[in-house]
PDB file of C-alpha atoms in Angstrom:
ATOM      1  CA  MET A   1     165.714  47.424 135.993  1.00 56.00           C
ATOM      2  CA  THR A   2     163.876  48.228 132.817  1.00 59.00           C
ATOM      3  CA  THR A   3     163.219  45.756 130.110  1.00 60.00           C
ATOM      4  CA  MET A   4     163.649  46.597 126.510  1.00 57.00           C
ATOM      5  CA  PRO A   5     160.815  45.979 124.140  1.00 57.00           C
ATOM      6  CA  ALA A   6     161.260  43.174 121.644  1.00 59.00           C
ATOM      7  CA  GLY A   7     162.983  44.452 118.557  1.00 57.00           C
ATOM      8  CA  GLY A   8     164.989  47.072 120.407  1.00 57.00           C
ATOM      9  CA  PRO A   9     164.422  50.611 121.376  1.00 58.00           C
ATOM     10  CA  GLY A  10     162.148  52.785 119.229  1.00 56.00           C
ATOM     11  CA  VAL A  11     160.190  50.012 117.475  1.00 54.00           C
ATOM     12  CA  ASN A  12     156.925  50.620 119.357  1.00 57.00           C
ATOM     13  CA  ASP A  13     157.428  54.381 119.188  1.00 56.00           C
ATOM     14  CA  GLU A  14     156.935  54.284 115.447  1.00 55.00           C
ATOM     15  CA  LEU A  15     153.760  52.216 115.729  1.00 53.00           C
ATOM     16  CA  GLN A  16     152.282  54.586 118.270  1.00 55.00           C
ATOM     17  CA  ARG A  17     153.017  57.595 116.098  1.00 58.00           C
ATOM     18  CA  SER A  18     151.338  56.155 113.035  1.00 59.00           C
ATOM     19  CA  ARG A  19     147.988  55.610 114.788  1.00 62.00           C
ATOM     20  CA  PRO A  20     145.748  58.703 114.926  1.00 64.00           C
ATOM     21  CA  ALA A  21     145.149  59.981 118.391  1.00 64.00           C
ATOM     22  CA  ALA A  22     141.705  59.269 119.787  1.00 65.00           C
ATOM     23  CA  PRO A  23     139.619  62.421 120.155  1.00 68.00           C
ATOM     24  CA  ALA A  24     139.544  63.790 123.624  1.00 68.00           C
ATOM     25  CA  ARG A  25     136.200  63.078 125.242  1.00 67.00           C
ATOM     26  CA  PRO A  26     134.608  65.900 127.118  1.00 64.00           C
ATOM     27  CA  PRO A  27     133.779  65.113 130.666  1.00 62.00           C
ATOM     28  CA  ARG A  28     130.294  63.673 131.025  1.00 63.00           C
ATOM     29  CA  ASP A  29     127.890  66.582 131.548  1.00 59.00           C
ATOM     30  CA  ARG A  30     124.778  65.500 133.341  1.00 62.00           C
ATOM     31  CA  ARG A  31     123.056  68.872 132.779  1.00 60.00           C
ATOM     32  CA  GLY A  32     121.855  68.109 129.247  1.00 63.00           C
ATOM     33  CA  GLY A  33     118.196  69.090 129.876  1.00 75.00           C
ATOM     34  CA  ALA A  34     118.750  71.618 132.658  1.00 79.00           C
ATOM     35  CA  THR A  35     118.706  74.619 130.339  1.00 81.00           C
ATOM     36  CA  ALA A  36     115.426  73.571 128.746  1.00 81.00           C
ATOM     37  CA  LEU A  37     113.924  72.908 132.152  1.00 83.00           C
ATOM     38  CA  GLU A  38     115.061  76.278 133.506  1.00 85.00           C
ATOM     39  CA  PHE A  39     113.626  78.011 130.425  1.00 86.00           C
ATOM     40  CA  GLY A  40     110.332  76.174 130.881  1.00 86.00           C
ATOM     41  CA  VAL A  41     110.134  77.196 134.520  1.00 89.00           C
ATOM     42  CA  LEU A  42     110.965  80.864 133.862  1.00 91.00           C
ATOM     43  CA  VAL A  43     109.091  81.521 130.617  1.00 92.00           C
ATOM     44  CA  LEU A  44     105.574  81.274 132.084  1.00 91.00           C
ATOM     45  CA  PRO A  45     106.117  83.835 134.883  1.00 91.00           C
ATOM     46  CA  PHE A  46     107.933  86.087 132.416  1.00 93.00           C
ATOM     47  CA  ILE A  47     105.023  85.990 129.952  1.00 92.00           C
ATOM     48  CA  LEU A  48     102.498  86.594 132.755  1.00 89.00           C
ATOM     49  CA  VAL A  49     104.429  89.621 134.015  1.00 90.00           C
ATOM     50  CA  MET A  50     104.694  91.018 130.481  1.00 93.00           C
ATOM     51  CA  MET A  51     100.944  90.541 129.921  1.00 90.00           C
ATOM     52  CA  PHE A  52     100.215  92.241 133.249  1.00 88.00           C
ATOM     53  CA  ILE A  53     102.417  95.201 132.307  1.00 91.00           C
ATOM     54  CA  LEU A  54     100.712  95.551 128.904  1.00 92.00           C
ATOM     55  CA  ASP A  55      97.270  95.323 130.499  1.00 89.00           C
ATOM     56  CA  VAL A  56      98.068  98.015 133.056  1.00 87.00           C
ATOM     57  CA  ALA A  57      99.523 100.179 130.274  1.00 91.00           C
ATOM     58  CA  MET A  58      96.327  99.812 128.215  1.00 90.00           C
ATOM     59  CA  MET A  59      94.222 100.620 131.266  1.00 88.00           C
ATOM     60  CA  SER A  60      96.305 103.743 131.934  1.00 91.00           C
ATOM     61  CA  LEU A  61      95.982 104.791 128.298  1.00 91.00           C
ATOM     62  CA  ALA A  62      92.200 104.327 128.422  1.00 91.00           C
ATOM     63  CA  ASP A  63      92.002 106.349 131.645  1.00 92.00           C
ATOM     64  CA  SER A  64      94.071 109.160 130.120  1.00 94.00           C
ATOM     65  CA  MET A  65      91.926 109.172 126.977  1.00 93.00           C
ATOM     66  CA  LEU A  66      88.757 109.334 129.087  1.00 94.00           C
ATOM     67  CA  ASP A  67      90.193 112.224 131.111  1.00 95.00           C
ATOM     68  CA  ARG A  68      91.259 114.154 128.004  1.00 94.00           C
ATOM     69  CA  ALA A  69      87.912 113.588 126.275  1.00 93.00           C
ATOM     70  CA  LEU A  70      85.921 114.577 129.365  1.00 95.00           C
ATOM     71  CA  HIS A  71      87.862 117.829 129.748  1.00 95.00           C
ATOM     72  CA  GLN A  72      87.339 118.558 126.076  1.00 93.00           C
ATOM     73  CA  VAL A  73      83.555 118.109 126.121  1.00 91.00           C
ATOM     74  CA  ALA A  74      83.108 119.683 129.578  1.00 93.00           C
ATOM     75  CA  ARG A  75      84.382 122.898 128.035  1.00 94.00           C
ATOM     76  CA  GLU A  76      81.142 123.033 126.050  1.00 92.00           C
ATOM     77  CA  ILE A  77      79.158 123.079 129.289  1.00 92.00           C
ATOM     78  CA  LYS A  78      81.441 125.708 130.795  1.00 93.00           C
ATOM     79  CA  THR A  79      80.982 128.050 127.823  1.00 92.00           C
ATOM     80  CA  GLY A  80      77.231 127.441 127.428  1.00 89.00           C
ATOM     81  CA  GLN A  81      77.462 125.592 124.101  1.00 89.00           C
ATOM     82  CA  ALA A  82      75.853 122.449 125.567  1.00 86.00           C
ATOM     83  CA  ALA A  83      72.755 124.165 126.932  1.00 84.00           C
ATOM     84  CA  THR A  84      70.495 122.631 124.280  1.00 87.00           C
ATOM     85  CA  LYS A  85      72.179 119.231 124.007  1.00 90.00           C
ATOM     86  CA  THR A  86      70.754 116.002 125.373  1.00 91.00           C
ATOM     87  CA  ALA A  87      72.656 113.450 127.411  1.00 90.00           C
ATOM     88  CA  SER A  88      72.939 111.083 124.412  1.00 90.00           C
ATOM     89  CA  GLN A  89      74.343 113.862 122.186  1.00 91.00           C
ATOM     90  CA  PHE A  90      76.868 114.764 124.865  1.00 89.00           C
ATOM     91  CA  LYS A  91      77.814 111.080 125.268  1.00 90.00           C
ATOM     92  CA  THR A  92      78.296 110.772 121.492  1.00 89.00           C
ATOM     93  CA  GLU A  93      80.668 113.750 121.557  1.00 90.00           C
ATOM     94  CA  LEU A  94      82.535 112.170 124.460  1.00 90.00           C
ATOM     95  CA  CYS A  95      82.889 108.921 122.492  1.00 88.00           C
ATOM     96  CA  THR A  96      84.121 110.803 119.438  1.00 88.00           C
ATOM     97  CA  ALA A  97      86.737 112.585 121.549  1.00 88.00           C
ATOM     98  CA  THR A  98      88.153 109.251 122.809  1.00 86.00           C
ATOM     99  CA  LEU A  99      89.311 108.475 119.245  1.00 81.00           C
ATOM    100  CA  GLY A 100      87.639 105.066 119.231  1.00 79.00           C
ATOM    101  CA  LEU A 101      90.042 103.500 121.711  1.00 77.00           C
ATOM    102  CA  PHE A 102      87.269 101.556 123.421  1.00 78.00           C
ATOM    103  CA  SER A 103      83.642 100.602 122.916  1.00 79.00           C
ATOM    104  CA  CYS A 104      81.594 103.635 123.894  1.00 79.00           C
ATOM    105  CA  ALA A 105      78.045 102.514 123.225  1.00 75.00           C
ATOM    106  CA  SER A 106      77.681 100.369 126.312  1.00 83.00           C
ATOM    107  CA  ASN A 107      80.792 101.128 128.375  1.00 89.00           C
ATOM    108  CA  ILE A 108      80.787 104.906 128.940  1.00 91.00           C
ATOM    109  CA  TYR A 109      78.544 106.549 131.510  1.00 92.00           C
ATOM    110  CA  LEU A 110      78.197 110.263 132.132  1.00 93.00           C
ATOM    111  CA  ASN A 111      77.044 112.192 135.178  1.00 95.00           C
ATOM    112  CA  VAL A 112      76.606 115.989 134.969  1.00 95.00           C
ATOM    113  CA  GLN A 113      75.279 117.821 138.002  1.00 94.00           C
ATOM    114  CA  VAL A 114      75.060 121.281 139.492  1.00 94.00           C
ATOM    115  CA  VAL A 115      76.707 121.680 142.913  1.00 93.00           C
ATOM    116  CA  ASN A 116      76.160 124.485 145.428  1.00 90.00           C
ATOM    117  CA  SER A 117      79.830 125.352 145.884  1.00 85.00           C
ATOM    118  CA  PHE A 118      83.285 123.864 145.558  1.00 82.00           C
ATOM    119  CA  SER A 119      83.286 123.026 149.266  1.00 85.00           C
ATOM    120  CA  SER A 120      80.036 121.035 149.132  1.00 84.00           C
ATOM    121  CA  VAL A 121      80.896 118.657 146.305  1.00 88.00           C
ATOM    122  CA  SER A 122      79.803 115.055 146.658  1.00 87.00           C
ATOM    123  CA  PHE A 123      80.938 112.681 143.962  1.00 90.00           C
ATOM    124  CA  PHE A 124      78.426 110.354 142.344  1.00 92.00           C
ATOM    125  CA  ASN A 125      79.087 106.638 142.932  1.00 91.00           C
ATOM    126  CA  PRO A 126      78.171 104.710 139.757  1.00 92.00           C
ATOM    127  CA  ILE A 127      78.243 101.255 141.386  1.00 90.00           C
ATOM    128  CA  ASN A 128      75.199  99.637 143.003  1.00 90.00           C
ATOM    129  CA  THR A 129      75.566  97.620 146.191  1.00 88.00           C
ATOM    130  CA  ASP A 130      75.223  94.390 144.172  1.00 89.00           C
ATOM    131  CA  GLY A 131      78.295  95.267 142.064  1.00 87.00           C
ATOM    132  CA  THR A 132      76.539  96.424 138.887  1.00 90.00           C
ATOM    133  CA  MET A 133      76.551  99.814 137.205  1.00 91.00           C
ATOM    134  CA  LYS A 134      73.691 102.133 138.087  1.00 92.00           C
ATOM    135  CA  SER A 135      71.175 102.666 135.322  1.00 89.00           C
ATOM    136  CA  SER A 136      70.283 106.309 135.962  1.00 90.00           C
ATOM    137  CA  PHE A 137      72.698 109.226 135.892  1.00 93.00           C
ATOM    138  CA  ASN A 138      72.206 112.985 136.240  1.00 92.00           C
ATOM    139  CA  PHE A 139      72.407 115.334 133.286  1.00 92.00           C
ATOM    140  CA  ALA A 140      71.886 118.963 134.205  1.00 92.00           C
ATOM    141  CA  VAL A 141      74.141 121.471 132.423  1.00 90.00           C
ATOM    142  CA  GLY A 142      73.151 124.373 134.684  1.00 89.00           C
ATOM    143  CA  THR A 143      73.165 128.030 133.801  1.00 90.00           C
ATOM    144  CA  ALA A 144      75.736 130.819 133.723  1.00 90.00           C
ATOM    145  CA  GLY A 145      77.772 131.024 136.923  1.00 91.00           C
ATOM    146  CA  ASP A 146      76.724 127.596 138.292  1.00 92.00           C
ATOM    147  CA  TYR A 147      79.251 125.278 139.865  1.00 93.00           C
ATOM    148  CA  MET A 148      79.379 122.060 137.831  1.00 94.00           C
ATOM    149  CA  LEU A 149      80.638 118.538 138.422  1.00 95.00           C
ATOM    150  CA  VAL A 150      81.068 116.451 135.271  1.00 95.00           C
ATOM    151  CA  GLN A 151      82.017 112.805 135.808  1.00 96.00           C
ATOM    152  CA  GLY A 152      82.781 110.192 133.185  1.00 94.00           C
ATOM    153  CA  PHE A 153      82.917 106.473 133.938  1.00 94.00           C
ATOM    154  CA  LEU A 154      84.352 103.760 131.735  1.00 92.00           C
ATOM    155  CA  LYS A 155      83.586 100.096 132.317  1.00 90.00           C
ATOM    156  CA  TRP A 156      86.871  98.329 131.516  1.00 88.00           C
ATOM    157  CA  LYS A 157      87.361  94.582 131.222  1.00 85.00           C
ATOM    158  CA  SER A 158      90.843  93.844 132.530  1.00 80.00           C
ATOM    159  CA  PRO A 159      92.405  90.417 133.044  1.00 76.00           C
ATOM    160  CA  ALA A 160      95.000  91.908 135.402  1.00 73.00           C
ATOM    161  CA  ALA A 161      92.374  93.599 137.555  1.00 69.00           C
ATOM    162  CA  ALA A 162      90.427  90.352 137.773  1.00 64.00           C
ATOM    163  CA  LEU A 163      93.371  88.832 139.664  1.00 66.00           C
ATOM    164  CA  ALA A 164      93.043  91.374 142.449  1.00 62.00           C
ATOM    165  CA  TYR A 165      89.945  92.308 144.360  1.00 61.00           C
ATOM    166  CA  TYR A 166      89.320  95.929 145.140  1.00 62.00           C
ATOM    167  CA  LYS A 167      86.380  98.226 145.804  1.00 60.00           C
ATOM    168  CA  GLY A 168      85.953  99.488 142.223  1.00 59.00           C
ATOM    169  CA  MET A 169      85.422  96.033 140.750  1.00 77.00           C
ATOM    170  CA  LEU A 170      82.042  95.118 139.330  1.00 83.00           C
ATOM    171  CA  SER A 171      80.338  91.764 139.763  1.00 83.00           C
ATOM    172  CA  ASP A 172      81.217  90.767 136.171  1.00 84.00           C
ATOM    173  CA  GLY A 173      84.956  91.197 136.868  1.00 81.00           C
ATOM    174  CA  SER A 174      85.385  94.530 135.096  1.00 86.00           C
ATOM    175  CA  VAL A 175      86.631  97.705 136.732  1.00 86.00           C
ATOM    176  CA  VAL A 176      85.377 101.275 136.564  1.00 89.00           C
ATOM    177  CA  LEU A 177      87.791 103.943 135.396  1.00 90.00           C
ATOM    178  CA  SER A 178      86.657 107.457 136.168  1.00 92.00           C
ATOM    179  CA  SER A 179      87.442 111.061 135.490  1.00 94.00           C
ATOM    180  CA  ALA A 180      85.913 114.218 136.938  1.00 95.00           C
ATOM    181  CA  VAL A 181      85.945 117.897 136.079  1.00 95.00           C
ATOM    182  CA  LEU A 182      84.839 120.513 138.594  1.00 94.00           C
ATOM    183  CA  PHE A 183      84.392 124.087 137.362  1.00 94.00           C
ATOM    184  CA  ARG A 184      82.194 127.154 137.398  1.00 93.00           C
ATOM    185  CA  ASN A 185      80.235 128.023 134.277  1.00 92.00           C
ATOM    186  CA  GLU A 186      81.318 131.190 132.552  1.00 91.00           C
ATOM    187  CA  PRO A 187      78.886 134.140 132.519  1.00 89.00           C
ATOM    188  CA  TYR A 188      77.864 133.328 128.957  1.00 77.00           C
ATOM    189  CA  LYS A 189      74.520 135.197 128.927  1.00 68.00           C
TER     190      LYS A 189
END
């Protein structure tokens, strides 16, 4: 059996309608700082990967510029235009052809040598056993009809390469980028 409220039916209904309804509370979310924590955990690896990608891209660009510049100045040897030039003049032209992308004065090395034939080519290794760059390089432009090997080396300081050890790394943590051109001099005489 139900009991009637004092004052009859509908008296309390009016009181309940006149009070504003309490706002609905969202369920308690205990993940308030989870998003910030997840961002903090993921942002560092993301930034490191992006820096690594940019570093490898810059290294690839430098290697391409070295290759393009070396091909451009090796043409002078092939056509006989470099017969009277010194190694420092040739290196200056190589630096000019790189469009100033990197420091040439102390980071570019050049090796120009005459080889007997295409089948007997031996590439010059610019790294000493102690992990430093060699101090003496060949510079012989040859004569008409000679087989020539022109090698350019760029000492490149790379944070990404410092993380990995490989054979081309120098003792100071830099790497050696290289380019080579093998050709036969034109009969320019």
